Coordinates of C-alpha atoms and ligand atoms in Angstrom, one line a residue:
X1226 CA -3.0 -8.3 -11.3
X1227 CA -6.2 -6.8 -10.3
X1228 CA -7.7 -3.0 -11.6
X1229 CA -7.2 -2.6 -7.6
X1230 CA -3.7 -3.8 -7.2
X1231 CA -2.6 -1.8 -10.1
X1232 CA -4.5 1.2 -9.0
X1233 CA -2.5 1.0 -5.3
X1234 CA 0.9 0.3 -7.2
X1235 CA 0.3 3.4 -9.3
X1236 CA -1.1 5.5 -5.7
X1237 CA 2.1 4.1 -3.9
X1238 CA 4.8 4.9 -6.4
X1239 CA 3.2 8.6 -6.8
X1240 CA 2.3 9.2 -3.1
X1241 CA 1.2 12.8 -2.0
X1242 CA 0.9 13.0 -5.6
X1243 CA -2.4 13.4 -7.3
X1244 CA -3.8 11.3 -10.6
X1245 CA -6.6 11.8 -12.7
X1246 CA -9.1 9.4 -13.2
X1247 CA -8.4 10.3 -16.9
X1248 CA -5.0 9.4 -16.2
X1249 CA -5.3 6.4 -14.5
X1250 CA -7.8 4.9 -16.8
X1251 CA -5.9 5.3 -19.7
X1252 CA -2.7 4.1 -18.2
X1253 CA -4.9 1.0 -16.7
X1254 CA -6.7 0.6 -19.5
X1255 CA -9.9 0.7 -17.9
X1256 CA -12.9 2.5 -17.4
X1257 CA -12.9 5.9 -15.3
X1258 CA -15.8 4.4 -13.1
X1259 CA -13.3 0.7 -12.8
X1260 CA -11.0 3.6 -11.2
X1261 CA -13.6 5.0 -8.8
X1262 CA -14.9 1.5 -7.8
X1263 CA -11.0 1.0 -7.1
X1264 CA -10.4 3.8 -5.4
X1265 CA -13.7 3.3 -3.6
X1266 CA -12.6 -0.5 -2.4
X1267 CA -9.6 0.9 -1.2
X1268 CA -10.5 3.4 1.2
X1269 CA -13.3 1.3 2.4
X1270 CA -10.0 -0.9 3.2
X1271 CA -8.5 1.6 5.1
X1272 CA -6.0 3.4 2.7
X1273 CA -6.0 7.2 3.3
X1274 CA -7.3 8.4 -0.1
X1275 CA -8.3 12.0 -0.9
X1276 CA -10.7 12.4 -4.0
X1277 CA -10.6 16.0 -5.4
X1278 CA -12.7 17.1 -8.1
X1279 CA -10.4 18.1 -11.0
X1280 CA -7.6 17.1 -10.1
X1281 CA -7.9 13.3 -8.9
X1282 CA -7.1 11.1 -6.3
X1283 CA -3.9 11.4 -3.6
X1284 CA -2.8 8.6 -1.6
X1285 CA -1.5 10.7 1.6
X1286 CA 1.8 10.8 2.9
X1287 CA 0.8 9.4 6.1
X1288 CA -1.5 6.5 5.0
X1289 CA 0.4 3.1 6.6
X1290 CA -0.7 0.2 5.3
X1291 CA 0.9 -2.6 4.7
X1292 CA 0.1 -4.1 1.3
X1293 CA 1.8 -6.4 -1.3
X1294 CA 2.4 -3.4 -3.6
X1295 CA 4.2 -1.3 -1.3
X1296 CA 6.9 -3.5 -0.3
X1297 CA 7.5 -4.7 -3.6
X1298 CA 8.1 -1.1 -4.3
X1299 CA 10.8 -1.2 -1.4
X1300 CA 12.8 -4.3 -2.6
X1301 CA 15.8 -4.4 -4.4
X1302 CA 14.9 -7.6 -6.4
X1303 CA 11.1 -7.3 -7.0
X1304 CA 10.9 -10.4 -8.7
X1305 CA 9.6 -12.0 -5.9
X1306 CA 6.3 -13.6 -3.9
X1307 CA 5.1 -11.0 -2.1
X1308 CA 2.2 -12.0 0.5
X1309 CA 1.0 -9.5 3.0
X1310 CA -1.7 -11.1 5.6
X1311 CA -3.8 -9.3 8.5
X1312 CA -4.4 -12.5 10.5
X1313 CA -2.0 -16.0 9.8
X1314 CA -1.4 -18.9 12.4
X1315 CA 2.8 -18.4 11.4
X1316 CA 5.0 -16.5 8.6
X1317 CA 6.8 -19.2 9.1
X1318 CA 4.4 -21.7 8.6
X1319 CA 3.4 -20.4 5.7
X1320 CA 6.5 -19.9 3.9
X1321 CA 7.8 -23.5 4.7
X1322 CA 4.4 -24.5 3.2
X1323 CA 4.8 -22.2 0.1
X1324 CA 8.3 -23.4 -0.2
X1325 CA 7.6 -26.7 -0.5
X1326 CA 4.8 -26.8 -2.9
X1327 CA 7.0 -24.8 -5.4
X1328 CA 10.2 -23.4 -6.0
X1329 CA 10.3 -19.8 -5.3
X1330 CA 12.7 -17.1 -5.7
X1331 CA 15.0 -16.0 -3.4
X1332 CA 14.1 -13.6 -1.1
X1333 CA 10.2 -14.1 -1.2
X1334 CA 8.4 -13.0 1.7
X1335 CA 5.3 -13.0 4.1
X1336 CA 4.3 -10.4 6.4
X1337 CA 2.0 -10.7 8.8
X1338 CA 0.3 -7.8 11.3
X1339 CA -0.9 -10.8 13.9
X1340 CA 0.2 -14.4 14.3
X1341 CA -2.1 -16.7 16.2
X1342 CA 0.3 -19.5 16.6
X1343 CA 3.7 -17.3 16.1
X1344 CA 6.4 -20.0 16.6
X1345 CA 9.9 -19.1 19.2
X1346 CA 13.0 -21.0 19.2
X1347 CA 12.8 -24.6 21.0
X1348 CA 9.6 -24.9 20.0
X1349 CA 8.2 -21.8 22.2
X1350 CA 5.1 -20.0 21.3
X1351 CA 6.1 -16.2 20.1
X1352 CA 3.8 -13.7 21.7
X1353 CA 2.6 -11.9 18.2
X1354 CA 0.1 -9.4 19.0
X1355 CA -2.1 -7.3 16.6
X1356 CA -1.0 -3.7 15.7
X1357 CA 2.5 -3.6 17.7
X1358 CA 4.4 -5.8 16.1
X1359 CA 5.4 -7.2 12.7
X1360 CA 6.2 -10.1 11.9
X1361 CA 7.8 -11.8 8.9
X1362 CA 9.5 -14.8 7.3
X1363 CA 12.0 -14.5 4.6
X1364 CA 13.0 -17.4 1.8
X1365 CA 17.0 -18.3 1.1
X1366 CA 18.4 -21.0 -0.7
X1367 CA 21.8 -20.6 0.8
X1368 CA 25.2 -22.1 -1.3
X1369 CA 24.8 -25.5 0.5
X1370 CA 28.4 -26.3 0.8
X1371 CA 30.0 -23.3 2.1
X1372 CA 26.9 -21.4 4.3
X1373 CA 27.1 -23.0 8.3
X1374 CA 23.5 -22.5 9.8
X1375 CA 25.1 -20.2 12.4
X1376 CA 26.7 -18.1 9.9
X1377 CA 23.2 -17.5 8.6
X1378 CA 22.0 -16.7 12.2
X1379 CA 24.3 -14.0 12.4
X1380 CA 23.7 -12.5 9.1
X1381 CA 20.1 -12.4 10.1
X1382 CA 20.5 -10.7 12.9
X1383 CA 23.0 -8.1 11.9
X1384 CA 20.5 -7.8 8.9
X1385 CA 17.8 -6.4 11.4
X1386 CA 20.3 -4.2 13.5
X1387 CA 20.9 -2.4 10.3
X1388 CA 17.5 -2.3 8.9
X1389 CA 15.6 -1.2 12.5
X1390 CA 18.5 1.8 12.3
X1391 CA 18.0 3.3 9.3
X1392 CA 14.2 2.7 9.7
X1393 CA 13.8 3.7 13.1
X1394 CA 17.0 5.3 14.3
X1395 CA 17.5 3.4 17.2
X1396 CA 20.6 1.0 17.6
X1397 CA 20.3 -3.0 18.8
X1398 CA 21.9 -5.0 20.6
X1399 CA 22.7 -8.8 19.9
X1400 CA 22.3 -11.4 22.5
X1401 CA 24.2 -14.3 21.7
X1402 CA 22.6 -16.1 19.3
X1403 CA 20.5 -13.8 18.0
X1404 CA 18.2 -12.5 20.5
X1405 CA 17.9 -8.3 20.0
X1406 CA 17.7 -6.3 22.5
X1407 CA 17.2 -2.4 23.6
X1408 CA 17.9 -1.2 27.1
X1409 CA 18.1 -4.7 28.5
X1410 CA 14.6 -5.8 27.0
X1411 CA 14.1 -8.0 24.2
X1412 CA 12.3 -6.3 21.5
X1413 CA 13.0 -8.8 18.6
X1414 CA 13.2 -12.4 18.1
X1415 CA 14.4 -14.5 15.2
X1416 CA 13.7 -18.2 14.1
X1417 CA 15.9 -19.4 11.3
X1418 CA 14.5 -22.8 9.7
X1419 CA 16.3 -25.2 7.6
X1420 CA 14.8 -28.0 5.2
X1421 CA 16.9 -30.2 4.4
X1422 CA 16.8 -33.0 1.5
X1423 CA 15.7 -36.5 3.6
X1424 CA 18.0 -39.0 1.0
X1425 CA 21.5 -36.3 0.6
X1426 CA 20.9 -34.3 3.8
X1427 CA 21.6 -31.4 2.0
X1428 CA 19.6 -28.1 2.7
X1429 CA 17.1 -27.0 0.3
X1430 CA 15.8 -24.1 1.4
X1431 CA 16.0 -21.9 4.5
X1432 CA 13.1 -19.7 6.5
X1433 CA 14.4 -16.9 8.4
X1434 CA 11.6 -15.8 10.5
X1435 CA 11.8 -12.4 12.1
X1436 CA 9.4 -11.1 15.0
X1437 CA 9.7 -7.3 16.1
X1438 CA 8.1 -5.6 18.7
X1439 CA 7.6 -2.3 16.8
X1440 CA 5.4 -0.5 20.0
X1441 CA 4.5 -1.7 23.4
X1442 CA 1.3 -3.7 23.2
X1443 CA -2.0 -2.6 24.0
X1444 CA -2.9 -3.1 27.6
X1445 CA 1.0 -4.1 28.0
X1446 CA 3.1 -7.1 27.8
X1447 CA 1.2 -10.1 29.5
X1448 CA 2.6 -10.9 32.8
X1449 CA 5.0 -13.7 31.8
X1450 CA 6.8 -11.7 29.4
X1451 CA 6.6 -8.2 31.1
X1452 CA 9.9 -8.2 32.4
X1453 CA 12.0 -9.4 29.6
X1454 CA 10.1 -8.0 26.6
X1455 CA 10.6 -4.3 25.5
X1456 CA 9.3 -2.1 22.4
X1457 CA 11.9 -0.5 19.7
X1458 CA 9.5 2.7 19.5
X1459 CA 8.1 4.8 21.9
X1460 CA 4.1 5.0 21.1
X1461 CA 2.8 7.8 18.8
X1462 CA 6.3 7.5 16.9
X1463 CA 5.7 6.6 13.4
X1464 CA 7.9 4.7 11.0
X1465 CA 6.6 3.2 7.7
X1466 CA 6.1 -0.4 7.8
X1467 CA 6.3 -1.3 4.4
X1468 CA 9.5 0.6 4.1
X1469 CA 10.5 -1.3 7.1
X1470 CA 9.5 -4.4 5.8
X1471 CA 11.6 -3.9 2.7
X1472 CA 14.5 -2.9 4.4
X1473 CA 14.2 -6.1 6.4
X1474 CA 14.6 -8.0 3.2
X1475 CA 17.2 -6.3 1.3
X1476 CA 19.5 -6.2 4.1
X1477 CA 18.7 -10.2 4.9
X1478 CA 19.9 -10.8 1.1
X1479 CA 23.1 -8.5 1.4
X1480 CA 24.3 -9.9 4.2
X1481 CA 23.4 -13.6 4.0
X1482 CA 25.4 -13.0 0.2
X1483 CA 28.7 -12.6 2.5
X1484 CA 30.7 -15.4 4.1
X1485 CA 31.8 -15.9 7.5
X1486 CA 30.5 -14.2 10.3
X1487 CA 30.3 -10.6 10.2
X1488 CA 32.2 -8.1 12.6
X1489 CA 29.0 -6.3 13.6
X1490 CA 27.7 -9.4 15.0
X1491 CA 31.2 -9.5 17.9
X1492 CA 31.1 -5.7 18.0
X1493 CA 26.9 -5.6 19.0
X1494 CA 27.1 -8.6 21.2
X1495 CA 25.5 -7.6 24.8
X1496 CA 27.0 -10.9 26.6
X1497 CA 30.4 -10.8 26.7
X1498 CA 31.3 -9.7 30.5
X1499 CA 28.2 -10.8 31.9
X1500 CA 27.1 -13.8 34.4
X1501 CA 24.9 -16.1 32.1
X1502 CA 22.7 -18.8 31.9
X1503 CA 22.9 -21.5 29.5
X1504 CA 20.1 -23.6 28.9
X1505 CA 20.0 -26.8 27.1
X1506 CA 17.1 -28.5 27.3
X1507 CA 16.7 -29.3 31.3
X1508 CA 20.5 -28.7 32.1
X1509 CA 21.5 -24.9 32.9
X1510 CA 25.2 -23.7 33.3
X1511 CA 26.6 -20.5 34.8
X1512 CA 28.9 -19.1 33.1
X1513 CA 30.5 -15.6 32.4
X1514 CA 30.8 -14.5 29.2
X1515 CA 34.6 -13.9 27.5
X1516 CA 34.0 -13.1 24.3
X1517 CA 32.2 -14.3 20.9
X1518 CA 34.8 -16.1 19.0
X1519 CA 35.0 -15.5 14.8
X1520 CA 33.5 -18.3 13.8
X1521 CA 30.2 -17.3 16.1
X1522 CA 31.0 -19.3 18.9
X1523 CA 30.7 -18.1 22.5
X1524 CA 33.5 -18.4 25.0
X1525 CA 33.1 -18.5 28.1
X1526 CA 34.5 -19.5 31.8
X1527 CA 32.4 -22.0 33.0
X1528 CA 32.3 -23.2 36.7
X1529 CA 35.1 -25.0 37.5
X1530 CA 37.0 -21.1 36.0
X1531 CA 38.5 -22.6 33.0
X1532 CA 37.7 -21.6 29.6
X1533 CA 35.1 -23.1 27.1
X1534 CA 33.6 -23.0 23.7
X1535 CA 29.6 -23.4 23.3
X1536 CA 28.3 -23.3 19.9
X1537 CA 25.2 -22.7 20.7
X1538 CA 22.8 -22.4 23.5
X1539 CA 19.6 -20.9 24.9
X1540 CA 21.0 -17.7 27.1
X1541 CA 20.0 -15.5 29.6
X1542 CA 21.5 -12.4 31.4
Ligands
BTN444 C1 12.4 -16.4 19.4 O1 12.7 -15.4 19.9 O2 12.2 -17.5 20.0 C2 12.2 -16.4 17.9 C3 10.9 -15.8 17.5 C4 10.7 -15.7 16.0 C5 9.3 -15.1 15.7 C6 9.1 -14.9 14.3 S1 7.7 -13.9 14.0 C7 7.7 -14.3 12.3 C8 8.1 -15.8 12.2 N1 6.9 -16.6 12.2 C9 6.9 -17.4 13.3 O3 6.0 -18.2 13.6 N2 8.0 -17.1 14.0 C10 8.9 -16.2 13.4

């Protein structure tokens, strides 16, 4: 770990704090001008650090970067890869990549604040915009035998509902399969992605990518996605990303721990009652909505007004 890295760990865990350089360069072990060069680097990078003669240096409350260091300080199992990026093509990408040149631990993550080729379901491009969103893709080896990939899908999204509450206070909607919504926009998207072993078919490891739309973009949604996508925050209202981010995580591993599919995943569905469309591939159905079954499934009365069971589909409302 880098004098820098350590510095920021040490700023982040004592926030609206101040440490001397004394301090710090004894507990670093380094010099007292390593420190200032540091703490220099850093706020040329952004981070809101106030440098007081005699009494140190003060990361402020309201500084809101998101760094490696601060949502490590978030998770519950730190023993994890950490990678925080301004700029990547895809989280998930970049995971799958990571994932496959090594085995990593449960639970790693990569953050992004921009994706240039952010990947949707179906093999849709996900609109990933600097500064209003954040995205993320999270690492699970699930037990092979017993976790269904839909039973993961759920998870993931009930994970999100609960992190995006106690992060932001507002409360999500799930649009079956695990589309979120807020006042009949979509304001997060999630792409779970399996690997599976060529020779046994078995999975190996799992990606579950998560996109949110924290704010409404700059200039607005482009046209093609105005009038389905929607921001979880109104702008100017603040929430810490790296707490966020954490959050994210630690509710992904609690509830992808469970079996079966959760109750808050029924009891936060937005379809049931409505007039649907369900897509697959060219075809599209119209349906309404019954309910989602327990095992995840959605039922449905289709067209000719008896009942039926999809498993999965592409919906809209
Ligand atoms: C969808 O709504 O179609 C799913 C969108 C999933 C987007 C996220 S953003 C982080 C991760 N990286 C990607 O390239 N995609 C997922």
């Amino acid at each position: 770990m880098s004098t820098k890295s350590r510095l920021l760990e040490l700023l982040e865990q004592n926030r609206g704090k101040y440490l001397s350089g004394n301090e710090l360069a004894k507990m670093l072990d380094v010099s007292r001008t390593a420190v200032w060069k540091g703490m220099k680097s850093l706020q040329q990078e952004g981070y809101s650090i106030t440098a007081v003669t005699n009494k140190g240096y003060l990361l402020e409350e309201d500084n809101n970067i998101l760094s490696e260091e601060a949502v490590r300080l978030q998770l519950k199992n730190t023993e994890v890869l950490v990678e925080v990026w301004k700029e990547i093509a895809s989280t998930n990408q970049r995971m799958k990549q990571l994932a496959v040149e090594k085995r990593l631990p449960h639970g790693s993550v990569v953050v992004a604040q921009l994706q240039t080729e952010g990947k949707g379901r179906k093999g849709r491009k996900f609109y990933s915009p600097k500064d209003s969103g954040l995205y993320l893709s999270v690492l699970l080896y699930p037990e092979k035998t017993a976790q269904k990939s839909l039973e993961i899908t759920a998870a993931a999204a009930v994970a999100v509902c609960k992190a995006v509450e106690n992060c932001c206070g507002v409360s999500l909607g799930i649009k079956w399969v695990n589309d979120l919504y807020l006042e009949n926009k979509k304001v997060c998207g999630i792409l779970t992605e399996a690997v599976t072993d060529f020779e046994t078919g078995d999975i190996e490891f799992v990606v579950v990518g998560i996109g949110l739309n924290l704010y409404e973009p700059t200039g607005g949604f482009p046209k093609e996605l105005k009038e389905k996508a929607g921001a979880i925050l109104p702008d100017g209202q603040k929430v810490d990303k790296n707490k966020l981010v954490g959050e994210l995580v630690n509710q992904l591993l609690l509830e992808t721990e469970k079996s079966g599919i959760p109750q808050e995943y029924i009891s936060r569905n937005i379809v049931p009652g409505k007039k649907i469309q369900i897509i697959f591939g060219e075809t599209k159905r119209e349906v309404i909505a019954k309910e989602i079954l327990s095992d995840g499934k959605l039922l449905a009365i289709n067209e000719k007004d008896e009942e039926e069971i999809f498993p999965s589909g592409d919906v809209s409302v």
